PDB file of C-alpha atoms in Angstrom:
ATOM      1  CA  UNK A   1       0.000   0.000   0.000  1.00  0.00           C
ATOM      2  CA  UNK A   2       2.859   2.336   0.907  1.00  0.00           C
ATOM      3  CA  UNK A   3       4.443   1.765  -2.530  1.00  0.00           C
ATOM      4  CA  UNK A   4       1.163   2.614  -4.237  1.00  0.00           C
ATOM      5  CA  UNK A   5       0.850   5.873  -2.277  1.00  0.00           C
ATOM      6  CA  UNK A   6       4.445   6.800  -3.113  1.00  0.00           C
ATOM      7  CA  UNK A   7       3.860   5.945  -6.771  1.00  0.00           C
ATOM      8  CA  UNK A   8       0.704   8.086  -6.853  1.00  0.00           C
ATOM      9  CA  UNK A   9       2.691  10.923  -5.305  1.00  0.00           C
ATOM     10  CA  UNK A  10       5.393  10.654  -7.981  1.00  0.00           C
ATOM     11  CA  UNK A  11       2.800  10.543 -10.772  1.00  0.00           C
ATOM     12  CA  UNK A  12       0.957  13.560  -9.324  1.00  0.00           C
ATOM     13  CA  UNK A  13       4.181  15.530  -9.087  1.00  0.00           C
ATOM     14  CA  UNK A  14       5.060  14.635 -12.663  1.00  0.00           C
ATOM     15  CA  UNK A  15       1.621  15.746 -13.908  1.00  0.00           C
ATOM     16  CA  UNK A  16       1.915  19.046 -12.032  1.00  0.00           C
ATOM     17  CA  UNK A  17       5.381  19.576 -13.462  1.00  0.00           C
ATOM     18  CA  UNK A  18       4.191  18.911 -17.005  1.00  0.00           C
ATOM     19  CA  UNK A  19       1.195  21.148 -16.434  1.00  0.00           C
ATOM     20  CA  UNK A  20       3.462  23.952 -15.273  1.00  0.00           C
ATOM     21  CA  UNK A  21       5.621  23.622 -18.357  1.00  0.00           C
ATOM     22  CA  UNK A  22       2.638  23.621 -20.671  1.00  0.00           C
ATOM     23  CA  UNK A  23       1.270  26.783 -19.104  1.00  0.00           C
ATOM     24  CA  UNK A  24       4.499  28.712 -19.568  1.00  0.00           C
ATOM     25  CA  UNK A  25       3.892  31.422 -22.190  1.00  0.00           C
ATOM     26  CA  UNK A  26       5.920  31.381 -25.391  1.00  0.00           C
ATOM     27  CA  UNK A  27       7.008  34.516 -27.299  1.00  0.00           C
ATOM     28  CA  UNK A  28       5.906  32.905 -30.571  1.00  0.00           C
ATOM     29  CA  UNK A  29       2.259  32.716 -29.439  1.00  0.00           C
ATOM     30  CA  UNK A  30       1.145  36.322 -30.152  1.00  0.00           C
ATOM     31  CA  UNK A  31       2.922  36.242 -33.516  1.00  0.00           C
ATOM     32  CA  UNK A  32       1.169  33.037 -34.566  1.00  0.00           C
ATOM     33  CA  UNK A  33      -2.176  34.337 -33.315  1.00  0.00           C
ATOM     34  CA  UNK A  34      -1.849  37.714 -35.048  1.00  0.00           C
ATOM     35  CA  UNK A  35      -0.674  36.393 -38.423  1.00  0.00           C
ATOM     36  CA  UNK A  36      -3.327  33.672 -38.367  1.00  0.00           C
ATOM     37  CA  UNK A  37      -5.989  36.332 -37.700  1.00  0.00           C
ATOM     38  CA  UNK A  38      -4.682  38.421 -40.608  1.00  0.00           C
ATOM     39  CA  UNK A  39      -4.842  35.503 -43.018  1.00  0.00           C
ATOM     40  CA  UNK A  40      -8.375  34.685 -41.869  1.00  0.00           C
ATOM     41  CA  UNK A  41      -9.717  38.207 -42.403  1.00  0.00           C
ATOM     42  CA  UNK A  42      -7.237  40.828 -43.545  1.00  0.00           C
ATOM     43  CA  UNK A  43      -9.917  43.537 -43.545  1.00  0.00           C
ATOM     44  CA  UNK A  44     -11.075  43.142 -39.943  1.00  0.00           C
ATOM     45  CA  UNK A  45     -10.100  45.634 -37.264  1.00  0.00           C
ATOM     46  CA  UNK A  46      -8.073  43.691 -34.722  1.00  0.00           C
ATOM     47  CA  UNK A  47      -7.659  44.623 -31.068  1.00  0.00           C
ATOM     48  CA  UNK A  48      -4.070  45.834 -30.655  1.00  0.00           C
ATOM     49  CA  UNK A  49      -4.057  44.915 -26.961  1.00  0.00           C
ATOM     50  CA  UNK A  50      -4.386  41.225 -27.796  1.00  0.00           C
ATOM     51  CA  UNK A  51      -1.038  41.130 -29.582  1.00  0.00           C
ATOM     52  CA  UNK A  52       0.897  44.357 -28.886  1.00  0.00           C
ATOM     53  CA  UNK A  53       2.130  46.362 -25.932  1.00  0.00           C
ATOM     54  CA  UNK A  54       0.583  49.535 -27.399  1.00  0.00           C
ATOM     55  CA  UNK A  55      -1.323  50.798 -30.441  1.00  0.00           C
ATOM     56  CA  UNK A  56       0.126  50.072 -33.866  1.00  0.00           C
ATOM     57  CA  UNK A  57      -0.601  52.309 -36.853  1.00  0.00           C
ATOM     58  CA  UNK A  58       1.890  51.141 -39.486  1.00  0.00           C
ATOM     59  CA  UNK A  59      -0.648  48.809 -41.102  1.00  0.00           C
ATOM     60  CA  UNK A  60      -3.168  51.630 -41.599  1.00  0.00           C
ATOM     61  CA  UNK A  61      -1.299  52.956 -44.640  1.00  0.00           C
ATOM     62  CA  UNK A  62      -2.113  49.842 -46.612  1.00  0.00           C
ATOM     63  CA  UNK A  63      -5.711  49.653 -45.389  1.00  0.00           C
ATOM     64  CA  UNK A  64      -6.219  53.282 -46.402  1.00  0.00           C
ATOM     65  CA  UNK A  65      -5.874  52.326 -50.054  1.00  0.00           C
ATOM     66  CA  UNK A  66      -7.471  48.894 -49.791  1.00  0.00           C
ATOM     67  CA  UNK A  67     -10.604  50.147 -48.004  1.00  0.00           C
ATOM     68  CA  UNK A  68     -10.887  53.594 -49.593  1.00  0.00           C
ATOM     69  CA  UNK A  69     -14.411  53.910 -51.070  1.00  0.00           C
ATOM     70  CA  UNK A  70     -12.854  55.557 -54.129  1.00  0.00           C
ATOM     71  CA  UNK A  71     -10.686  52.515 -54.793  1.00  0.00           C
ATOM     72  CA  UNK A  72     -12.351  50.387 -57.521  1.00  0.00           C
ATOM     73  CA  UNK A  73     -13.851  47.114 -56.292  1.00  0.00           C
ATOM     74  CA  UNK A  74     -11.754  45.027 -58.707  1.00  0.00           C
ATOM     75  CA  UNK A  75      -8.583  46.538 -57.289  1.00  0.00           C
ATOM     76  CA  UNK A  76      -9.711  46.081 -53.662  1.00  0.00           C
ATOM     77  CA  UNK A  77     -10.601  42.448 -54.299  1.00  0.00           C
ATOM     78  CA  UNK A  78      -7.272  41.657 -55.949  1.00  0.00           C
ATOM     79  CA  UNK A  79      -5.293  43.435 -53.223  1.00  0.00           C
ATOM     80  CA  UNK A  80      -7.091  41.461 -50.515  1.00  0.00           C
ATOM     81  CA  UNK A  81      -6.439  38.202 -52.360  1.00  0.00           C
ATOM     82  CA  UNK A  82      -2.727  38.944 -52.772  1.00  0.00           C
ATOM     83  CA  UNK A  83      -2.235  40.169 -49.221  1.00  0.00           C
ATOM     84  CA  UNK A  84      -3.914  37.137 -47.620  1.00  0.00           C
ATOM     85  CA  UNK A  85      -1.685  34.824 -49.648  1.00  0.00           C
ATOM     86  CA  UNK A  86       1.385  35.448 -47.465  1.00  0.00           C
ATOM     87  CA  UNK A  87       3.078  32.493 -45.788  1.00  0.00           C
ATOM     88  CA  UNK A  88       5.318  32.579 -42.739  1.00  0.00           C
ATOM     89  CA  UNK A  89       7.610  30.391 -40.707  1.00  0.00           C
ATOM     90  CA  UNK A  90       9.040  30.866 -37.225  1.00  0.00           C
ATOM     91  CA  UNK A  91      12.794  30.441 -37.600  1.00  0.00           C
ATOM     92  CA  UNK A  92      14.092  30.972 -34.063  1.00  0.00           C
ATOM     93  CA  UNK A  93      13.470  32.672 -30.736  1.00  0.00           C
ATOM     94  CA  UNK A  94      15.794  34.247 -28.182  1.00  0.00           C
ATOM     95  CA  UNK A  95      14.585  35.095 -24.668  1.00  0.00           C
ATOM     96  CA  UNK A  96      16.397  37.391 -22.248  1.00  0.00           C
ATOM     97  CA  UNK A  97      14.379  37.757 -19.050  1.00  0.00           C
ATOM     98  CA  UNK A  98      11.350  39.891 -19.999  1.00  0.00           C
ATOM     99  CA  UNK A  99      12.481  40.599 -23.553  1.00  0.00           C
ATOM    100  CA  UNK A 100      12.475  38.322 -26.576  1.00  0.00           C
ATOM    101  CA  UNK A 101      13.322  38.370 -30.260  1.00  0.00           C
ATOM    102  CA  UNK A 102      11.616  35.966 -32.655  1.00  0.00           C
ATOM    103  CA  UNK A 103      12.954  35.595 -36.191  1.00  0.00           C
ATOM    104  CA  UNK A 104      10.166  35.169 -38.742  1.00  0.00           C
ATOM    105  CA  UNK A 105      10.487  34.369 -42.437  1.00  0.00           C
ATOM    106  CA  UNK A 106       7.695  35.767 -44.626  1.00  0.00           C
ATOM    107  CA  UNK A 107       6.988  34.833 -48.226  1.00  0.00           C
ATOM    108  CA  UNK A 108       4.534  36.847 -50.305  1.00  0.00           C
ATOM    109  CA  UNK A 109       3.924  38.916 -53.446  1.00  0.00           C
ATOM    110  CA  UNK A 110       6.222  41.859 -54.138  1.00  0.00           C
ATOM    111  CA  UNK A 111       3.482  44.478 -53.768  1.00  0.00           C
ATOM    112  CA  UNK A 112       6.004  47.284 -53.397  1.00  0.00           C
ATOM    113  CA  UNK A 113       7.537  46.387 -56.749  1.00  0.00           C
ATOM    114  CA  UNK A 114       4.108  45.936 -58.324  1.00  0.00           C
ATOM    115  CA  UNK A 115       2.930  49.390 -57.213  1.00  0.00           C
ATOM    116  CA  UNK A 116       6.180  50.961 -58.381  1.00  0.00           C
ATOM    117  CA  UNK A 117       5.713  49.493 -61.848  1.00  0.00           C
ATOM    118  CA  UNK A 118       2.046  50.478 -61.876  1.00  0.00           C
ATOM    119  CA  UNK A 119       2.740  54.107 -60.932  1.00  0.00           C
ATOM    120  CA  UNK A 120       5.360  54.262 -63.685  1.00  0.00           C
ATOM    121  CA  UNK A 121       2.732  53.098 -66.187  1.00  0.00           C
ATOM    122  CA  UNK A 122       0.262  55.674 -64.888  1.00  0.00           C
ATOM    123  CA  UNK A 123       2.665  58.573 -65.398  1.00  0.00           C
ATOM    124  CA  UNK A 124       3.676  57.233 -68.793  1.00  0.00           C
ATOM    125  CA  UNK A 125       0.168  56.747 -70.146  1.00  0.00           C
ATOM    126  CA  UNK A 126      -1.892  59.451 -68.427  1.00  0.00           C
ATOM    127  CA  UNK A 127      -0.673  62.407 -70.477  1.00  0.00           C
ATOM    128  CA  UNK A 128      -0.715  60.449 -73.745  1.00  0.00           C
ATOM    129  CA  UNK A 129      -4.287  59.274 -73.224  1.00  0.00           C
ATOM    130  CA  UNK A 130      -5.502  62.712 -72.180  1.00  0.00           C
ATOM    131  CA  UNK A 131      -3.942  64.279 -75.250  1.00  0.00           C
ATOM    132  CA  UNK A 132      -5.552  61.654 -77.473  1.00  0.00           C
ATOM    133  CA  UNK A 133      -8.980  62.688 -76.208  1.00  0.00           C
ATOM    134  CA  UNK A 134      -9.652  59.769 -73.873  1.00  0.00           C
ATOM    135  CA  UNK A 135     -12.307  60.369 -71.211  1.00  0.00           C
ATOM    136  CA  UNK A 136     -11.603  60.201 -67.481  1.00  0.00           C
ATOM    137  CA  UNK A 137     -13.575  56.948 -67.289  1.00  0.00           C
ATOM    138  CA  UNK A 138     -11.509  55.410 -70.095  1.00  0.00           C
ATOM    139  CA  UNK A 139      -8.263  56.447 -68.443  1.00  0.00           C
ATOM    140  CA  UNK A 140      -9.356  54.987 -65.091  1.00  0.00           C
ATOM    141  CA  UNK A 141     -10.439  51.735 -66.767  1.00  0.00           C
ATOM    142  CA  UNK A 142      -7.032  51.482 -68.439  1.00  0.00           C
ATOM    143  CA  UNK A 143      -5.216  52.006 -65.122  1.00  0.00           C
ATOM    144  CA  UNK A 144      -7.331  49.350 -63.393  1.00  0.00           C
ATOM    145  CA  UNK A 145      -6.645  46.887 -66.191  1.00  0.00           C
ATOM    146  CA  UNK A 146      -2.919  47.647 -66.035  1.00  0.00           C
ATOM    147  CA  UNK A 147      -2.923  46.888 -62.311  1.00  0.00           C
ATOM    148  CA  UNK A 148      -4.851  43.640 -62.736  1.00  0.00           C
ATOM    149  CA  UNK A 149      -2.501  42.560 -65.528  1.00  0.00           C
ATOM    150  CA  UNK A 150       0.545  43.187 -63.340  1.00  0.00           C
ATOM    151  CA  UNK A 151      -1.139  41.408 -60.427  1.00  0.00           C
ATOM    152  CA  UNK A 152      -1.874  38.309 -62.501  1.00  0.00           C
ATOM    153  CA  UNK A 153       1.800  38.093 -63.463  1.00  0.00           C
ATOM    154  CA  UNK A 154       2.926  38.459 -59.840  1.00  0.00           C
ATOM    155  CA  UNK A 155       4.330  35.410 -58.069  1.00  0.00           C
ATOM    156  CA  UNK A 156       4.982  34.567 -54.439  1.00  0.00           C
ATOM    157  CA  UNK A 157       8.683  35.214 -54.788  1.00  0.00           C
ATOM    158  CA  UNK A 158       9.421  37.907 -52.199  1.00  0.00           C
ATOM    159  CA  UNK A 159      11.151  36.364 -49.180  1.00  0.00           C
ATOM    160  CA  UNK A 160      11.941  38.531 -46.161  1.00  0.00           C
ATOM    161  CA  UNK A 161      13.398  37.575 -42.787  1.00  0.00           C
ATOM    162  CA  UNK A 162      12.563  39.915 -39.904  1.00  0.00           C
ATOM    163  CA  UNK A 163      13.178  40.120 -36.183  1.00  0.00           C
ATOM    164  CA  UNK A 164      10.048  40.586 -34.084  1.00  0.00           C
ATOM    165  CA  UNK A 165      10.600  42.241 -30.692  1.00  0.00           C
ATOM    166  CA  UNK A 166       8.452  41.206 -27.739  1.00  0.00           C
ATOM    167  CA  UNK A 167       8.013  42.076 -24.066  1.00  0.00           C
ATOM    168  CA  UNK A 168       6.627  39.953 -21.226  1.00  0.00           C
ATOM    169  CA  UNK A 169       3.726  41.920 -19.712  1.00  0.00           C
ATOM    170  CA  UNK A 170       1.898  40.524 -16.681  1.00  0.00           C
ATOM    171  CA  UNK A 171       2.999  37.002 -17.547  1.00  0.00           C
ATOM    172  CA  UNK A 172       1.981  37.319 -21.208  1.00  0.00           C
ATOM    173  CA  UNK A 173       4.217  37.853 -24.233  1.00  0.00           C
ATOM    174  CA  UNK A 174       3.202  40.772 -26.448  1.00  0.00           C
ATOM    175  CA  UNK A 175       4.832  42.196 -29.552  1.00  0.00           C
ATOM    176  CA  UNK A 176       6.258  45.664 -28.983  1.00  0.00           C
ATOM    177  CA  UNK A 177       3.846  48.262 -30.339  1.00  0.00           C
ATOM    178  CA  UNK A 178       4.124  51.642 -32.081  1.00  0.00           C
ATOM    179  CA  UNK A 179       6.763  51.338 -34.843  1.00  0.00           C
ATOM    180  CA  UNK A 180       8.974  48.792 -33.062  1.00  0.00           C
ATOM    181  CA  UNK A 181       7.922  45.967 -35.379  1.00  0.00           C
ATOM    182  CA  UNK A 182       7.375  47.908 -38.560  1.00  0.00           C
ATOM    183  CA  UNK A 183       9.586  45.414 -40.395  1.00  0.00           C
ATOM    184  CA  UNK A 184       7.011  42.669 -39.792  1.00  0.00           C
ATOM    185  CA  UNK A 185       4.207  44.733 -41.302  1.00  0.00           C
ATOM    186  CA  UNK A 186       6.381  45.692 -44.244  1.00  0.00           C
ATOM    187  CA  UNK A 187       7.188  42.028 -44.851  1.00  0.00           C
ATOM    188  CA  UNK A 188       3.543  40.935 -44.652  1.00  0.00           C
ATOM    189  CA  UNK A 189       2.501  43.675 -47.101  1.00  0.00           C
ATOM    190  CA  UNK A 190       5.219  42.699 -49.552  1.00  0.00           C
ATOM    191  CA  UNK A 191       7.375  45.832 -49.134  1.00  0.00           C
ATOM    192  CA  UNK A 192       4.344  48.073 -49.610  1.00  0.00           C
ATOM    193  CA  UNK A 193       5.173  50.236 -46.569  1.00  0.00           C
ATOM    194  CA  UNK A 194       8.605  50.973 -48.024  1.00  0.00           C
ATOM    195  CA  UNK A 195       6.937  51.939 -51.299  1.00  0.00           C
ATOM    196  CA  UNK A 196       4.479  54.231 -49.466  1.00  0.00           C
ATOM    197  CA  UNK A 197       7.309  56.030 -47.667  1.00  0.00           C
ATOM    198  CA  UNK A 198       9.066  56.659 -50.951  1.00  0.00           C
ATOM    199  CA  UNK A 199       5.814  57.853 -52.572  1.00  0.00           C
ATOM    200  CA  UNK A 200       4.157  60.371 -50.186  1.00  0.00           C
ATOM    201  CA  UNK A 201       0.863  60.367 -52.104  1.00  0.00           C
ATOM    202  CA  UNK A 202       0.244  56.899 -50.648  1.00  0.00           C
ATOM    203  CA  UNK A 203       1.199  57.857 -47.075  1.00  0.00           C
ATOM    204  CA  UNK A 204      -1.340  58.491 -44.347  1.00  0.00           C
ATOM    205  CA  UNK A 205      -2.751  61.974 -44.043  1.00  0.00           C
ATOM    206  CA  UNK A 206      -1.848  63.655 -40.759  1.00  0.00           C
ATOM    207  CA  UNK A 207      -4.665  63.775 -38.230  1.00  0.00           C
ATOM    208  CA  UNK A 208      -6.335  67.163 -37.818  1.00  0.00           C
TER     209      UNK A 208
END
């Protein structure tokens, strides 16, 4: 009987130990949760506090164009399709007390390159079409078709490796907010944020 009691004690201790290990938070968890949520519904407004230490605004630049009521539906639909196509892989994680760095590899469409090529076409064709007597509707239709043509040719060939910074807050790992992890957003949007910075007309308007 004594042996059985001792054995039960050992088993109970082992279960408690395993339970404690399983409950220990991992810095990869908020990254997995956030990127999974983005792939599920890229257009939804997520709660920053679930994944980040503070509000993040870097992704708003892309959504401004994607959700702008003046953006043609065909363009919005294609952008959403291309953005949700991203794939990612957790490469490594390094923890130092209450700070952590997780290396993430992201593969997606080169949206920055696509927009750069598209804008070049716009500037090249706009004046020529206007001078030839084309209407505003015809010019817009041509630009939309140019974008869709470029998008159809696009492949998932942009590979970026970024470091995601995290902080342990009240026993829970959260990605650092504000602009601390801008590289992750730029990677997920296929270098679009870099393109927007280099082309101010696509940047966010300052709040009044």
